[in-house]
Structure formats: structure tokens, C-alpha cells
Short mmCIF file of C-alpha atoms and ligand atoms in Angstrom, two decimals:
data_model
loop_
_atom_site.label_atom_id
_atom_site.label_comp_id
_atom_site.label_asym_id
_atom_site.label_seq_id
_atom_site.Cartn_x
_atom_site.Cartn_y
_atom_site.Cartn_z
CA UNK A 708 0.00 0.00 0.00
CA UNK A 709 2.36 2.73 -1.25
CA UNK A 710 0.67 5.67 0.49
CA UNK A 711 1.12 3.87 3.80
CA UNK A 712 4.68 2.63 3.42
CA UNK A 713 7.27 4.30 5.64
CA UNK A 714 9.79 6.68 4.12
CA UNK A 715 13.17 7.58 5.58
CA UNK A 716 15.26 10.73 5.14
CA UNK A 717 18.45 10.94 7.21
CA UNK A 718 17.59 9.61 10.72
CA UNK A 719 13.86 10.29 10.47
CA UNK A 720 11.30 7.70 9.31
CA UNK A 721 7.85 8.95 8.31
CA UNK A 722 5.21 6.31 9.13
CA UNK A 723 3.40 7.06 5.87
CA UNK A 724 3.64 9.45 2.90
CA UNK A 725 0.97 11.94 3.99
CA UNK A 726 2.03 15.40 5.18
CA UNK A 727 -0.11 18.17 6.60
CA UNK A 728 0.77 21.17 4.48
CA UNK A 729 1.56 24.34 6.46
CA UNK A 730 -1.59 26.34 7.16
CA UNK A 731 -1.38 29.76 8.78
CA UNK A 732 -4.01 30.37 11.42
CA UNK A 733 -3.13 34.05 12.08
CA UNK A 734 -4.01 33.57 15.73
CA UNK A 735 -0.66 33.95 17.47
CA UNK A 736 0.04 36.94 19.71
CA UNK A 737 3.51 38.46 19.35
CA UNK A 738 4.48 35.24 17.55
CA UNK A 739 3.64 33.01 20.53
CA UNK A 740 1.85 29.70 19.98
CA UNK A 741 -1.31 28.99 22.01
CA UNK A 742 -3.87 26.26 22.70
CA UNK A 743 -5.51 26.80 19.30
CA UNK A 744 -2.34 25.66 17.55
CA UNK A 745 -2.00 22.63 19.81
CA UNK A 746 -5.56 21.46 19.14
CA UNK A 747 -5.54 22.38 15.43
CA UNK A 748 -2.28 20.52 14.77
CA UNK A 749 -3.01 17.78 17.27
CA UNK A 750 -6.14 16.75 15.38
CA UNK A 751 -4.02 15.89 12.35
CA UNK A 752 -1.70 13.67 14.40
CA UNK A 753 -4.75 11.84 15.80
CA UNK A 754 -6.05 11.65 12.22
CA UNK A 755 -3.07 9.59 11.07
CA UNK A 756 -0.91 12.05 9.10
CA UNK A 757 2.70 10.93 8.87
CA UNK A 758 4.15 14.46 9.03
CA UNK A 759 2.49 17.48 10.60
CA UNK A 760 3.88 20.91 9.73
CA UNK A 761 3.25 24.06 11.71
CA UNK A 762 2.23 27.10 9.73
CA UNK A 763 4.74 29.64 8.39
CA UNK A 764 6.78 30.67 11.44
CA UNK A 765 8.67 33.94 11.24
CA UNK A 766 12.42 34.13 11.83
CA UNK A 767 12.15 37.79 12.82
CA UNK A 768 9.20 39.93 13.83
CA UNK A 769 9.35 42.19 10.73
CA UNK A 770 9.25 38.97 8.66
CA UNK A 771 5.71 38.16 9.76
CA UNK A 772 3.04 38.37 7.13
CA UNK A 773 0.34 39.41 9.61
CA UNK A 774 0.13 40.34 13.26
CA UNK A 775 -1.16 36.81 13.92
CA UNK A 776 1.80 34.85 12.50
CA UNK A 777 3.74 32.39 14.62
CA UNK A 778 7.38 33.17 15.34
CA UNK A 779 10.59 31.64 16.61
CA UNK A 780 12.70 34.78 16.76
CA UNK A 781 13.29 34.65 20.52
CA UNK A 782 14.05 31.88 22.98
CA UNK A 783 10.88 32.52 24.97
CA UNK A 784 8.91 31.17 21.99
CA UNK A 785 10.53 27.73 22.24
CA UNK A 786 8.56 26.24 25.14
CA UNK A 787 5.11 26.71 23.60
CA UNK A 788 6.29 25.21 20.33
CA UNK A 789 7.88 22.32 22.27
CA UNK A 790 4.51 21.48 23.83
CA UNK A 791 3.03 21.05 20.33
CA UNK A 792 6.00 18.94 19.16
CA UNK A 793 5.71 16.66 22.20
CA UNK A 794 2.07 15.95 21.48
CA UNK A 795 2.63 15.30 17.76
CA UNK A 796 5.57 13.00 18.46
CA UNK A 797 3.74 11.13 21.24
CA UNK A 798 0.94 10.37 18.79
CA UNK A 799 3.37 8.86 16.30
CA UNK A 800 3.51 11.70 13.78
CA UNK A 801 6.73 13.29 12.62
CA UNK A 802 6.71 16.97 13.59
CA UNK A 803 7.85 19.81 11.36
CA UNK A 804 8.20 23.59 11.47
CA UNK A 805 8.01 25.80 8.41
CA UNK A 806 10.33 28.79 8.84
CA UNK A 807 9.81 31.87 6.75
CA UNK A 808 10.19 35.57 6.20
CA UNK A 809 7.54 37.59 4.38
CA UNK A 810 9.83 40.29 2.92
CA UNK A 811 7.64 42.69 0.90
CA UNK A 812 4.51 40.68 1.78
CA UNK A 813 4.79 41.67 5.45
CA UNK A 814 2.35 43.95 7.27
CA UNK A 815 -0.70 42.41 5.65
CA UNK A 816 -4.21 42.04 7.05
CA UNK A 817 -5.46 38.55 7.87
CA UNK A 818 -7.48 36.96 5.03
CA UNK A 819 -10.80 37.68 6.75
CA UNK A 820 -9.73 41.32 7.30
CA UNK A 821 -9.15 41.75 3.56
CA UNK A 822 -5.61 40.47 2.77
CA UNK A 823 -4.74 44.13 2.13
CA UNK A 824 -1.94 46.20 3.70
CA UNK A 825 -2.25 47.06 7.38
CA UNK A 826 -2.76 50.81 7.85
CA UNK A 827 -3.73 53.26 10.56
CA UNK A 828 -7.36 52.02 10.54
CA UNK A 829 -6.08 48.75 12.02
CA UNK A 830 -4.66 50.64 14.99
CA UNK A 831 -8.16 51.88 15.82
CA UNK A 832 -9.92 48.62 15.03
CA UNK A 833 -7.51 46.09 16.51
CA UNK A 834 -4.59 47.95 18.06
CA UNK A 835 -2.39 46.66 15.21
CA UNK A 836 0.04 49.08 13.56
CA UNK A 837 1.69 48.73 10.14
CA UNK A 838 5.42 48.11 10.06
CA UNK A 839 8.23 48.65 7.58
CA UNK A 840 9.28 45.87 5.28
CA UNK A 841 12.48 44.77 3.58
CA UNK A 842 12.95 43.02 0.23
CA UNK A 843 15.69 42.31 -2.32
CA UNK A 844 14.55 45.37 -4.31
CA UNK A 845 12.30 48.35 -3.65
CA UNK A 846 9.46 46.87 -5.72
CA UNK A 847 6.08 46.88 -3.95
CA UNK A 848 3.81 43.83 -4.00
CA UNK A 849 1.01 45.78 -5.67
CA UNK A 850 -0.33 49.22 -6.42
CA UNK A 851 -1.50 50.08 -2.91
CA UNK A 852 1.30 48.34 -1.08
CA UNK A 853 4.15 49.93 0.86
CA UNK A 854 7.44 50.21 -1.01
CA UNK A 855 9.88 47.87 0.75
CA UNK A 856 13.40 49.00 1.63
CA UNK A 857 16.06 47.32 -0.49
CA UNK A 858 18.12 45.06 1.74
CA UNK A 859 21.72 46.03 2.42
CA UNK A 860 24.44 43.41 2.94
CA UNK A 861 23.95 43.97 6.68
CA UNK A 862 20.23 43.20 6.34
CA UNK A 863 21.03 40.04 4.39
CA UNK A 864 23.51 38.96 7.07
CA UNK A 865 20.92 39.66 9.79
CA UNK A 866 18.25 37.57 8.08
CA UNK A 867 20.70 34.70 7.51
CA UNK A 868 21.56 34.85 11.19
CA UNK A 869 17.85 34.85 12.04
CA UNK A 870 17.38 31.64 10.00
CA UNK A 871 20.41 30.09 11.74
CA UNK A 872 19.10 31.01 15.21
CA UNK A 873 15.53 29.99 14.49
CA UNK A 874 16.69 26.61 13.18
CA UNK A 875 18.46 26.06 16.48
CA UNK A 876 15.19 26.89 18.28
CA UNK A 877 13.23 24.46 16.07
CA UNK A 878 15.67 21.75 17.12
CA UNK A 879 15.52 22.72 20.79
CA UNK A 880 11.73 22.59 20.63
CA UNK A 881 12.04 18.93 19.59
CA UNK A 882 10.88 19.03 15.96
CA UNK A 883 12.14 16.43 13.48
CA UNK A 884 11.85 18.33 10.18
CA UNK A 885 12.45 21.91 9.14
CA UNK A 886 11.02 23.41 5.97
CA UNK A 887 12.01 26.79 4.55
CA UNK A 888 9.11 28.75 3.11
CA UNK A 889 10.80 29.78 -0.12
CA UNK A 890 7.62 29.94 -2.23
CA UNK A 891 4.44 31.97 -2.78
CA UNK A 892 6.15 35.34 -3.15
CA UNK A 893 7.77 35.46 0.29
CA UNK A 894 11.30 36.72 0.88
CA UNK A 895 13.39 33.82 -0.46
CA UNK A 896 11.19 33.60 -3.56
CA UNK A 897 11.50 37.40 -3.98
CA UNK A 898 15.26 36.86 -4.31
CA UNK A 899 15.15 34.10 -6.95
CA UNK A 900 12.35 35.51 -9.12
CA UNK A 901 13.49 37.99 -11.80
CA UNK A 902 10.16 39.81 -11.35
CA UNK A 903 11.07 40.98 -7.83
CA UNK A 904 14.86 40.95 -7.76
CA UNK A 905 16.36 43.93 -9.62
CA UNK A 906 19.65 43.98 -7.72
CA UNK A 907 22.95 44.67 -9.43
CA UNK A 908 25.15 43.05 -6.76
CA UNK A 909 26.10 39.40 -6.13
CA UNK A 910 22.51 38.61 -4.96
CA UNK A 911 20.91 39.69 -8.24
CA UNK A 912 21.44 39.73 -11.97
CA UNK A 913 21.59 36.31 -13.60
CA UNK A 914 20.02 33.13 -12.25
CA UNK A 915 23.09 32.21 -10.19
CA UNK A 916 23.05 35.59 -8.48
CA UNK A 917 19.33 35.40 -7.75
CA UNK A 918 19.68 31.85 -6.36
CA UNK A 919 22.47 32.85 -4.01
CA UNK A 920 20.29 33.95 -1.08
CA UNK A 921 18.30 30.68 -1.09
CA UNK A 922 21.51 28.66 -1.07
CA UNK A 923 22.96 30.77 1.74
CA UNK A 924 19.78 30.27 3.78
CA UNK A 925 20.15 26.49 3.37
CA UNK A 926 23.81 26.57 4.37
CA UNK A 927 23.15 28.86 7.34
CA UNK A 928 20.44 26.51 8.62
CA UNK A 929 22.67 23.48 8.21
CA UNK A 930 25.14 25.15 10.61
CA UNK A 931 22.68 24.76 13.49
CA UNK A 932 20.14 22.18 12.27
CA UNK A 933 21.36 18.66 13.18
CA UNK A 934 22.85 16.46 10.45
CA UNK A 935 20.44 13.64 11.33
CA UNK A 936 17.33 15.77 10.70
CA UNK A 937 15.83 16.42 7.25
CA UNK A 938 15.66 19.88 5.70
CA UNK A 939 12.90 20.65 3.18
CA UNK A 940 12.48 23.68 0.90
CA UNK A 941 9.08 24.77 -0.37
CA UNK A 942 9.60 26.37 -3.77
CA UNK A 943 7.32 28.00 -6.31
CA UNK A 944 8.41 25.88 -9.24
CA UNK A 945 7.03 28.45 -11.70
CA UNK A 946 5.80 32.04 -11.35
CA UNK A 947 3.17 31.36 -14.05
CA UNK A 948 4.33 34.60 -15.72
CA UNK A 949 6.19 34.99 -19.03
CA UNK A 950 9.61 36.37 -18.18
CA UNK A 951 9.37 35.05 -14.61
CA UNK A 952 10.89 32.08 -12.79
CA UNK A 953 10.38 28.81 -14.67
CA UNK A 954 10.54 25.08 -13.96
CA UNK A 955 13.99 24.68 -15.56
CA UNK A 956 15.27 27.36 -13.16
CA UNK A 957 13.85 25.39 -10.23
CA UNK A 958 15.67 22.27 -11.41
CA UNK A 959 18.97 24.17 -11.17
CA UNK A 960 18.06 25.67 -7.79
CA UNK A 961 17.09 22.25 -6.45
CA UNK A 962 20.44 20.79 -7.52
CA UNK A 963 22.22 23.58 -5.65
CA UNK A 964 20.00 23.15 -2.59
CA UNK A 965 20.74 19.43 -2.56
CA UNK A 966 24.47 20.20 -2.40
CA UNK A 967 23.75 22.66 0.42
CA UNK A 968 22.14 19.91 2.55
CA UNK A 969 18.48 20.03 1.49
CA UNK A 970 16.73 16.66 1.34
CA UNK A 971 13.34 17.29 -0.25
CA UNK A 972 11.63 19.91 -2.40
CA UNK A 973 8.00 20.68 -1.55
CA UNK A 974 6.72 21.67 -4.97
CA UNK A 975 4.19 24.48 -5.09
CA UNK A 976 3.77 27.26 -7.66
CA UNK A 977 2.83 30.92 -8.04
CA UNK A 978 2.27 33.68 -5.51
CA UNK A 979 4.84 36.22 -6.69
CA UNK A 980 2.12 38.83 -6.94
CA UNK A 981 1.55 39.00 -10.65
CA UNK A 982 -2.18 39.43 -10.17
CA UNK A 983 -1.49 42.51 -8.00
CA UNK A 984 0.81 44.20 -10.41
CA UNK A 985 -0.28 45.64 -13.73
CA UNK A 986 3.08 45.08 -15.35
CA UNK A 987 2.72 41.25 -15.37
CA UNK A 988 0.00 39.12 -16.80
CA UNK A 989 -0.15 35.75 -15.10
CA UNK A 990 -0.55 32.64 -17.26
CA UNK A 991 -3.67 30.71 -16.43
CA UNK A 992 -3.12 27.80 -14.04
CA UNK A 993 -4.75 24.65 -15.36
CA UNK A 994 -6.49 23.77 -12.11
CA UNK A 995 -7.36 20.12 -11.67
CA UNK A 996 -6.91 17.54 -8.98
CA UNK A 997 -3.17 17.06 -8.43
CA UNK A 998 -2.32 19.78 -10.99
CA UNK A 999 1.08 20.48 -9.40
CA UNK A 1000 2.18 16.83 -9.28
CA UNK A 1001 3.89 16.98 -12.72
CA UNK A 1002 6.18 19.76 -11.42
CA UNK A 1003 7.25 17.59 -8.49
CA UNK A 1004 7.77 14.62 -10.77
CA UNK A 1005 10.04 16.66 -13.03
CA UNK A 1006 12.06 17.97 -10.08
CA UNK A 1007 12.49 14.49 -8.67
CA UNK A 1008 13.75 13.14 -11.99
CA UNK A 1009 15.90 16.02 -13.21
CA UNK A 1010 17.36 17.27 -9.92
CA UNK A 1011 17.52 13.77 -8.41
CA UNK A 1012 16.09 14.91 -5.11
CA UNK A 1013 13.11 13.69 -3.10
CA UNK A 1014 9.92 15.59 -3.93
CA UNK A 1015 6.58 16.29 -2.31
CA UNK A 1016 3.46 17.03 -4.36
CA UNK A 1017 0.77 19.38 -3.11
CA UNK A 1018 -2.35 21.17 -4.27
CA UNK A 1019 -5.92 20.13 -5.01
CA UNK A 1020 -5.50 16.60 -3.71
CA UNK A 1021 -8.44 14.81 -2.11
CA UNK A 1022 -8.98 11.40 -3.71
CA UNK A 1023 -6.89 8.73 -1.91
CA UNK A 1024 -6.54 6.82 -5.20
CA UNK A 1025 -4.87 9.85 -6.85
CA UNK A 1026 -2.49 10.33 -3.91
CA UNK A 1027 -1.75 6.62 -3.82
CA UNK A 1028 -1.05 6.47 -7.57
CA UNK A 1029 1.37 9.42 -7.35
CA UNK A 1030 3.44 7.49 -4.81
CA UNK A 1031 3.01 4.08 -6.47
CA UNK A 1032 4.11 5.41 -9.87
CA UNK A 1033 7.21 6.97 -8.30
CA UNK A 1034 6.16 10.49 -9.30
CA UNK A 1035 6.62 11.88 -5.78
CA UNK A 1036 7.90 10.61 -2.45
CA UNK A 1037 5.27 12.32 -0.31
CA UNK A 1038 1.99 14.17 -0.76
CA UNK A 1039 0.88 17.18 1.25
CA UNK A 1040 -2.74 18.17 1.82
CA UNK A 1041 -4.12 21.36 3.29
CA UNK A 1042 -7.81 22.21 2.71
CA UNK A 1043 -8.97 18.60 2.48
CA UNK A 1044 -7.54 18.07 5.96
CA UNK A 1045 -9.36 21.14 7.26
CA UNK A 1046 -12.52 19.51 5.97
CA UNK A 1047 -11.59 16.14 7.41
CA UNK A 1048 -8.62 15.88 9.79
CA UNK A 1049 -9.12 12.08 9.77
CA UNK A 1050 -8.52 11.92 5.99
CA UNK A 1051 -5.45 9.62 6.33
CA UNK A 1052 -7.39 7.13 8.48
CA UNK A 1053 -10.31 7.12 6.05
CA UNK A 1054 -7.91 6.82 3.11
CA UNK A 1055 -6.33 3.72 4.62
CA UNK A 1056 -9.79 2.15 4.94
CA UNK A 1057 -10.98 3.14 1.49
CA UNK A 1058 -7.78 1.73 -0.02
CA UNK A 1059 -8.51 -1.54 1.79
CA UNK A 1060 -5.63 -1.34 4.21
CA UNK A 1061 -7.50 -1.07 7.51
CA UNK A 1062 -10.60 -3.26 7.69
CA UNK A 1063 -10.93 -3.30 11.50
CA UNK A 1064 -10.01 0.28 12.50
CA UNK A 1065 -6.65 -0.94 13.78
CA UNK A 1066 -4.92 2.19 12.40
CA UNK A 1067 -7.04 4.35 14.67
CA UNK A 1068 -6.14 5.22 18.23
CA UNK A 1069 -7.79 2.51 20.34
CA UNK A 1070 -9.80 5.18 22.14
CA UNK A 1071 -11.65 5.66 18.85
CA UNK A 1072 -10.96 2.49 16.87
CA UNK A 1073 -12.07 -0.03 19.49
CA UNK A 1074 -15.56 1.52 19.54
CA UNK A 1075 -15.81 2.08 15.82
CA UNK A 1076 -14.85 -1.50 15.08
CA UNK A 1077 -17.36 -2.82 17.61
CA UNK A 1078 -20.09 -0.64 16.14
CA UNK A 1079 -19.18 -1.74 12.61
CA UNK A 1080 -19.50 -5.41 13.53
CA UNK A 1081 -22.94 -4.73 15.01
CA UNK A 1082 -24.02 -2.73 11.96
CA UNK A 1083 -22.87 -5.55 9.66
CA UNK A 1084 -24.48 -8.27 11.78
CA UNK A 1085 -27.85 -6.50 11.88
CA UNK A 1086 -27.54 -5.08 8.32
CA UNK A 1087 -28.26 -1.61 9.68
CA UNK A 1088 -26.37 0.44 7.08
C1 FMN B 1271 -5.69 28.20 5.69
C2 FMN B 1271 -4.46 28.06 4.83
C3 FMN B 1271 -3.26 28.61 5.25
C4 FMN B 1271 -2.09 28.42 4.51
N1 FMN B 1271 -0.89 28.83 5.02
C5 FMN B 1271 0.26 28.44 4.41
C6 FMN B 1271 1.51 28.62 5.05
O1 FMN B 1271 1.60 29.12 6.17
N2 FMN B 1271 2.61 28.20 4.39
C7 FMN B 1271 2.54 27.60 3.16
O2 FMN B 1271 3.56 27.21 2.61
N3 FMN B 1271 1.37 27.43 2.54
C8 FMN B 1271 0.23 27.80 3.15
N4 FMN B 1271 -0.97 27.50 2.59
C9 FMN B 1271 -0.99 26.74 1.31
C10 FMN B 1271 -1.13 25.24 1.60
O3 FMN B 1271 -0.05 24.74 2.36
C11 FMN B 1271 -1.26 24.43 0.30
O4 FMN B 1271 -0.07 24.49 -0.42
C12 FMN B 1271 -2.41 24.90 -0.58
O5 FMN B 1271 -3.57 25.15 0.19
C13 FMN B 1271 -2.74 23.88 -1.66
O6 FMN B 1271 -3.09 22.64 -1.09
P1 FMN B 1271 -4.64 22.17 -0.91
O7 FMN B 1271 -5.26 22.21 -2.28
O8 FMN B 1271 -4.51 20.75 -0.38
O9 FMN B 1271 -5.30 23.08 0.05
C14 FMN B 1271 -2.15 27.72 3.27
C15 FMN B 1271 -3.39 27.23 2.83
C16 FMN B 1271 -4.53 27.38 3.60
C17 FMN B 1271 -5.83 26.78 3.10
#
């Protein structure tokens, strides 16, 4: 049953191939985790996911996307995150943190407050002030967005140090996997995409220059992140814009990341902000179930690195086939798991793997199995 076979990277074995994709909740205060995060993430561990990722977790406070983002920029934030990791690990899931920096997408309102820039109205409404943002170049995300300050070498060094320090905190909090959020138009993606990086120095210009920051982030993290623990990178494989970052560029970046100690590429796409900026016209995404799987398959083959597929996955047969056919090593689900945190347990039953609820925690499975036998005996359903 390919979806439910274990998978090992470095010293970590995932009990199955199903990952909970990072999902921001925008409910932290000053970056600190709370009971919401414990229960939200804990449900997925009880639901049978092999790997549970926290949401995007900021490496410095100005790198938050919203006021509600999680953070690991100070040691005081470790203990709360450790409580979540303990629970996930006790339930048999592998625990992961996604570290990120929003760059020019910082100081944004939560989705349900408009996904627009924070301004002085938010001070009155919620006591939340806008803050200044940094980016590779002074190119705003969209017409009504703040112009970010172009990062100096000192800023770059500071952010690299923040990744190094946060990685140490992820380890101290007891997590097994670290993923860098280098996709969806956030800071690392802003460096590698030609649409957002207009620098003339060693961090800009040709593809090698634009890839440099991502590679330095990977190397910085590997200085503090243990050798036995896997490091993932989430990349936007294409910008979906003519003249933007393309799949062949990602293949080259993935090869470099592999040499820098990265073990798996989490293959997403888009998010650079083309829809917000009149100067680019995004290409249409051909949305369909598993529409991003071919990108992951190409990365796996051409960069010879493990790959995770994500996006519009819900049918266990589709997820299973992607693993069975060797297209990807893992699949990640987000919205389907919000709808049904027990999706992995149901998938194992629908694929014929778990006839007697033995995959379930006995506190649930013992009762469900007993009820099922009664239902079958009396032909009730
Ligand atoms: C509520 C929500 C929050 C998200 N937050 C993040 C995030 O923090 N980091 C990230 O890489 N992707 C984030 N995403 C994107 C998902 O991880 C995933 O890539 C995307 O939803 C596509 O997968 P799906 O079709 O299974 O939902 C978020 C998605 C949702 C629905």
C-alpha cells in the first residue's frame, strides 16, 4: 500500500507518505503559539498524518506576514512550540516547522480582514500598527502596497543569522523536520524571481546571483540544524508569468540546494504577486486535482532529489497512484484536511488497508470497530 509505506530521510522515518501542508491560522500573539495551535495541529496527528507541519513561522518579527503569525525569533517562543511537538511526536507523527520571512509581503491584514496592507485604521480597530518591510529590491507587492526597503548586505547577514538562530530553536523545541518557506512570493522567492529581484550586486542579476540567497539560507540553517534531521524547501516551481521564474530554473536551484544539505523539495507554484501588479499578466493555471504533481515529478527526476506534491488533492486513489508510480515521495494536503482531519485514516480504509479500524487510536478504533461489527451483523447500514 504505497501511500502507507514508511519513508526515511536521514535519521527520520515517516510512518506514511501523507504530510499536513503548512496552514497559517493568524491567531498567534507576538508570535507566541497557544492552545488553538496545539488542538488544530493535534487533530491531524490523531487523524493519522505521517508528518504534521506548523504554519509559516517567522524568523524575525518584521518577517511576519500578519500580526497573527507564529514566530521563533526569541528563545521565549521555544517552550510553547515544544509542547506542540511533544504531542505530535507522542501520537506517532513526525513533527515539522516551516520557517519563513515575508519580505515585501509583510504587514498584511489577515485573510478575513481583507488580505490588504495594514494601515492606521487597524490601529483603531484592533490595536495593530503597520510596520516597515524589507525586500531584495524596492518593488512593492502591488499598487496600494508599501514600497519595501532594499536590503543592504547587513540586512542580508541579519536575516541569515535569524534563520540560523531559528533553526536552532526548532531543534531545541524537539521538531524532526524543518522546511524553509521559499515559495508563494515570500522573501526567499522574492530573491530568486526575476520579477522581484532587480539587484545589481552578487545577490541579483543572472540566475546564479538570484539563487544565491536561497543557497545561503540552506547553508546557514545546516550550521545549526542537526545532520540527522531532514531539511525541506518549499519552492514555487514556476511564477506562471512569461519572463518570470520557470521550472527549468527550479531544477537548477534544487540541484544547488541538494548540495547545500536540502533533502526534499516541496513543490508548489505561483504567488509572486503578478495578479497585483499591472506590469505582469499571469498565465492561467490549469487547475485540476493534483495539478502540481507533474512539477514535483520533473524535479524528482531532473534534480535527483526527493519531492513532495501538493495542491488540489483529495482522492486517496490519486495520492496513492502518485506514490506508487514513483512520481513523488510524499503528498501534502491542506484544505482537504481542514474539511476532514481524519482523511489519512479514512484513506487507509478506502484503499482496503484497515478493515478493522486498527490504524485508529484505540480510544476511537475499538468503539468504531465494535459498532461496525454490530451494523454488519444487523444489516443496519
Ligand atoms: C488556511 C491556509 C493557510 C495556509 N498557510 C500556508 C503557510 O503558512 N505556508 C505555506 O507554505 N502554505 C500555506 N498554505 C498553502 C497550503 O499549504 C497548500 O499548499 C495549498 O492550500 C494547496 O493545497 P490544498 O489544495 O490541499 O489546500 C495555506 C493554505 C490554507 C488553506
